[in-house]
Tab-separated table of C-alpha atoms and ligand atoms in Angstrom:
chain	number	residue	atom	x	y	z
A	191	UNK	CA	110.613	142.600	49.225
A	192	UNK	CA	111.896	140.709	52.248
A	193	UNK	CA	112.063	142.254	55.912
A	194	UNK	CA	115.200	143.618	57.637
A	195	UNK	CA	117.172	140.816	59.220
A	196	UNK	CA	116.684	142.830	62.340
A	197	UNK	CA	112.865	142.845	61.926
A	198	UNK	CA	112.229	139.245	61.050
A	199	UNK	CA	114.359	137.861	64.351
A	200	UNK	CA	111.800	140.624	66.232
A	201	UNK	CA	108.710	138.575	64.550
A	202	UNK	CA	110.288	135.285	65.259
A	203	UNK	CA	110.706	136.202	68.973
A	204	UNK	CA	107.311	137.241	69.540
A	205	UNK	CA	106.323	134.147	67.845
A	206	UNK	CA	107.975	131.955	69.917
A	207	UNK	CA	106.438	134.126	73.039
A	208	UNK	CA	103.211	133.759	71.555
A	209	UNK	CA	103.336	130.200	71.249
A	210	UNK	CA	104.861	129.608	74.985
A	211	UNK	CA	101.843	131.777	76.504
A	212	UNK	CA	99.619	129.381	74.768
A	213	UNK	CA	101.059	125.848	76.091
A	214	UNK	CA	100.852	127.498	79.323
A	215	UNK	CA	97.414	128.675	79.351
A	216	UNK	CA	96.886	124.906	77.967
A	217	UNK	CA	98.342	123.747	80.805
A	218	UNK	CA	96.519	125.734	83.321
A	219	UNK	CA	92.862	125.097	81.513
A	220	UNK	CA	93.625	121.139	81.913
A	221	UNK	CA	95.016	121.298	85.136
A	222	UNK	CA	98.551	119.165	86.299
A	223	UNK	CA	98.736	116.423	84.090
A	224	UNK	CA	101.253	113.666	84.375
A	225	UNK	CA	102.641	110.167	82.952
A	226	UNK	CA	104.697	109.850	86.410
A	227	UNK	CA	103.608	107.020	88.847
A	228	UNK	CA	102.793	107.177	92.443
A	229	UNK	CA	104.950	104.869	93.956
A	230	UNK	CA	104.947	103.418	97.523
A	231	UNK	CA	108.439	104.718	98.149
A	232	UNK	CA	107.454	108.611	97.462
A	233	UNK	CA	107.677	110.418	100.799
A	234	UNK	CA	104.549	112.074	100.487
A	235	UNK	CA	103.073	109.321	99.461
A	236	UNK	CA	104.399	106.880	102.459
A	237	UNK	CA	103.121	109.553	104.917
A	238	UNK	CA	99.438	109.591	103.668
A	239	UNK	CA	99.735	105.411	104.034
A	240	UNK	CA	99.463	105.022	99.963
A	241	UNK	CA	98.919	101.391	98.765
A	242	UNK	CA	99.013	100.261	95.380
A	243	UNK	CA	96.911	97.633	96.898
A	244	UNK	CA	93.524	98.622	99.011
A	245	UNK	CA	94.098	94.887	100.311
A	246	UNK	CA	97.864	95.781	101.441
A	247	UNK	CA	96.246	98.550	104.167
A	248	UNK	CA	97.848	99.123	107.410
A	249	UNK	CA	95.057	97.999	109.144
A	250	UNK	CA	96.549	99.094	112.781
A	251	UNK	CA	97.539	102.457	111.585
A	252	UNK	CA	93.992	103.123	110.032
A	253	UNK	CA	91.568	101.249	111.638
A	254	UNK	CA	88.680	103.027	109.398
A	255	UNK	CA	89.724	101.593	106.707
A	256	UNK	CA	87.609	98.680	104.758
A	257	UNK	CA	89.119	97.088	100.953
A	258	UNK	CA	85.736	98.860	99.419
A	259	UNK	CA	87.686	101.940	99.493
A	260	UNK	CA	90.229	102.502	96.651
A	261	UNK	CA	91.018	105.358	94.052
A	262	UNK	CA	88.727	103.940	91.568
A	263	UNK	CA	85.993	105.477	93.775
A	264	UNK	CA	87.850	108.295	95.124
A	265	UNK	CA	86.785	111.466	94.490
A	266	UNK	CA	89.886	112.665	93.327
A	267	UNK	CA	90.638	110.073	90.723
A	268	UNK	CA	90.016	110.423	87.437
A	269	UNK	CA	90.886	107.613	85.747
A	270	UNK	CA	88.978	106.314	81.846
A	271	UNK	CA	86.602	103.312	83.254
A	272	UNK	CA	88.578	100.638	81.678
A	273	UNK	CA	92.058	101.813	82.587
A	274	UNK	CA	94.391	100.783	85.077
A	275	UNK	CA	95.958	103.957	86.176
A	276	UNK	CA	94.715	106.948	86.436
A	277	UNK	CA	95.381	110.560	87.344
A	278	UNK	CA	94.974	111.970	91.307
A	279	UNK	CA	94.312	115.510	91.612
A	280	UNK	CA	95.811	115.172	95.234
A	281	UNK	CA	98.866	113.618	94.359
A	282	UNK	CA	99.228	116.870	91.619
A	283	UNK	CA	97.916	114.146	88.609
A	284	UNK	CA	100.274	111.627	89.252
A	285	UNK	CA	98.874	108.522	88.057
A	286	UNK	CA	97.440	106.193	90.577
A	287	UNK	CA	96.384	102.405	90.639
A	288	UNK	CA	92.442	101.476	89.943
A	289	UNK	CA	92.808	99.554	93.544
A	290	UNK	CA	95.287	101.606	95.310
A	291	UNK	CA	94.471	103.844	98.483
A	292	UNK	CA	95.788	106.890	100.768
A	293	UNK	CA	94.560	108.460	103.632
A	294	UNK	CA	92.841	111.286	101.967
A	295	UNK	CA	90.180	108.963	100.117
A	296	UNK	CA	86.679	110.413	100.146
A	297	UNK	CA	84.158	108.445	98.297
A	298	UNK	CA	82.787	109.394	95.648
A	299	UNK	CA	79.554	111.424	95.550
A	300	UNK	CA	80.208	112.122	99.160
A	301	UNK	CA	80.085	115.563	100.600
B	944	LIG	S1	93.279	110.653	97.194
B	944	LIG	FE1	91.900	109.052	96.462
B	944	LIG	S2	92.561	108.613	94.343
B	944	LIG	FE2	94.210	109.732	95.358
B	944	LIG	S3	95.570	108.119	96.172
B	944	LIG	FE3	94.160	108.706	97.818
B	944	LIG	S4	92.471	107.227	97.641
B	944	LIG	FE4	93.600	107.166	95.709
């Protein structure tokens, strides 16, 4: 015995509800991730003096700046080891370069 049309579309809808709270609260546990890029060009990104290249630094606009400082030992980056790119929790996950650099770096294991 099958259910009322009327009460399987109900079951199907809260189905599809259920699922959507769940991707979300996936979401949320992993934090923002994201295949997207930080490029030079981003506005954001031009402000906070992001390099793809720690060598490439302004070095008159941020005289504190030495090459030993690049995402790969950021803080906020949390890129695999062996990989290229890798995800900035400042830049909301965006993906970052091993050797890049912004403003906002803050060495690892630092305070
Ligand atoms: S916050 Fe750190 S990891 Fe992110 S772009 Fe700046 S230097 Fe790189």
């Amino acid at each position: 015995m099958g259910m009322p049309i009327s009460g399987r579309r109900v079951f199907v809808l809260h189905l599809v509800g259920v699922t959507s709270a769940l991707a979300a609260g996936r979401a949320v546990a992993t934090g923002p991730v994201s295949t997207e890029k930080l490029t030079e060009a981003d506005a954001y990104a031009r402000s906070m003096g992001f390099r793809l290249d720690t060598t490439k630094v302004d070095k008159k606009r941020f005289p504190r700046h030495t090459p030993e400082q690049k995402c790969s030992t950021c803080q906020l980056y949390s890129g695999a080891p062996n990989a290229d790119w890798g995800p900035c929790s400042f830049f909301g996950g965006r993906l970052v370069h091993k050797d890049g650099w912004c403003r906002n770096f803050k060495v690892k294991g630092a305070a």
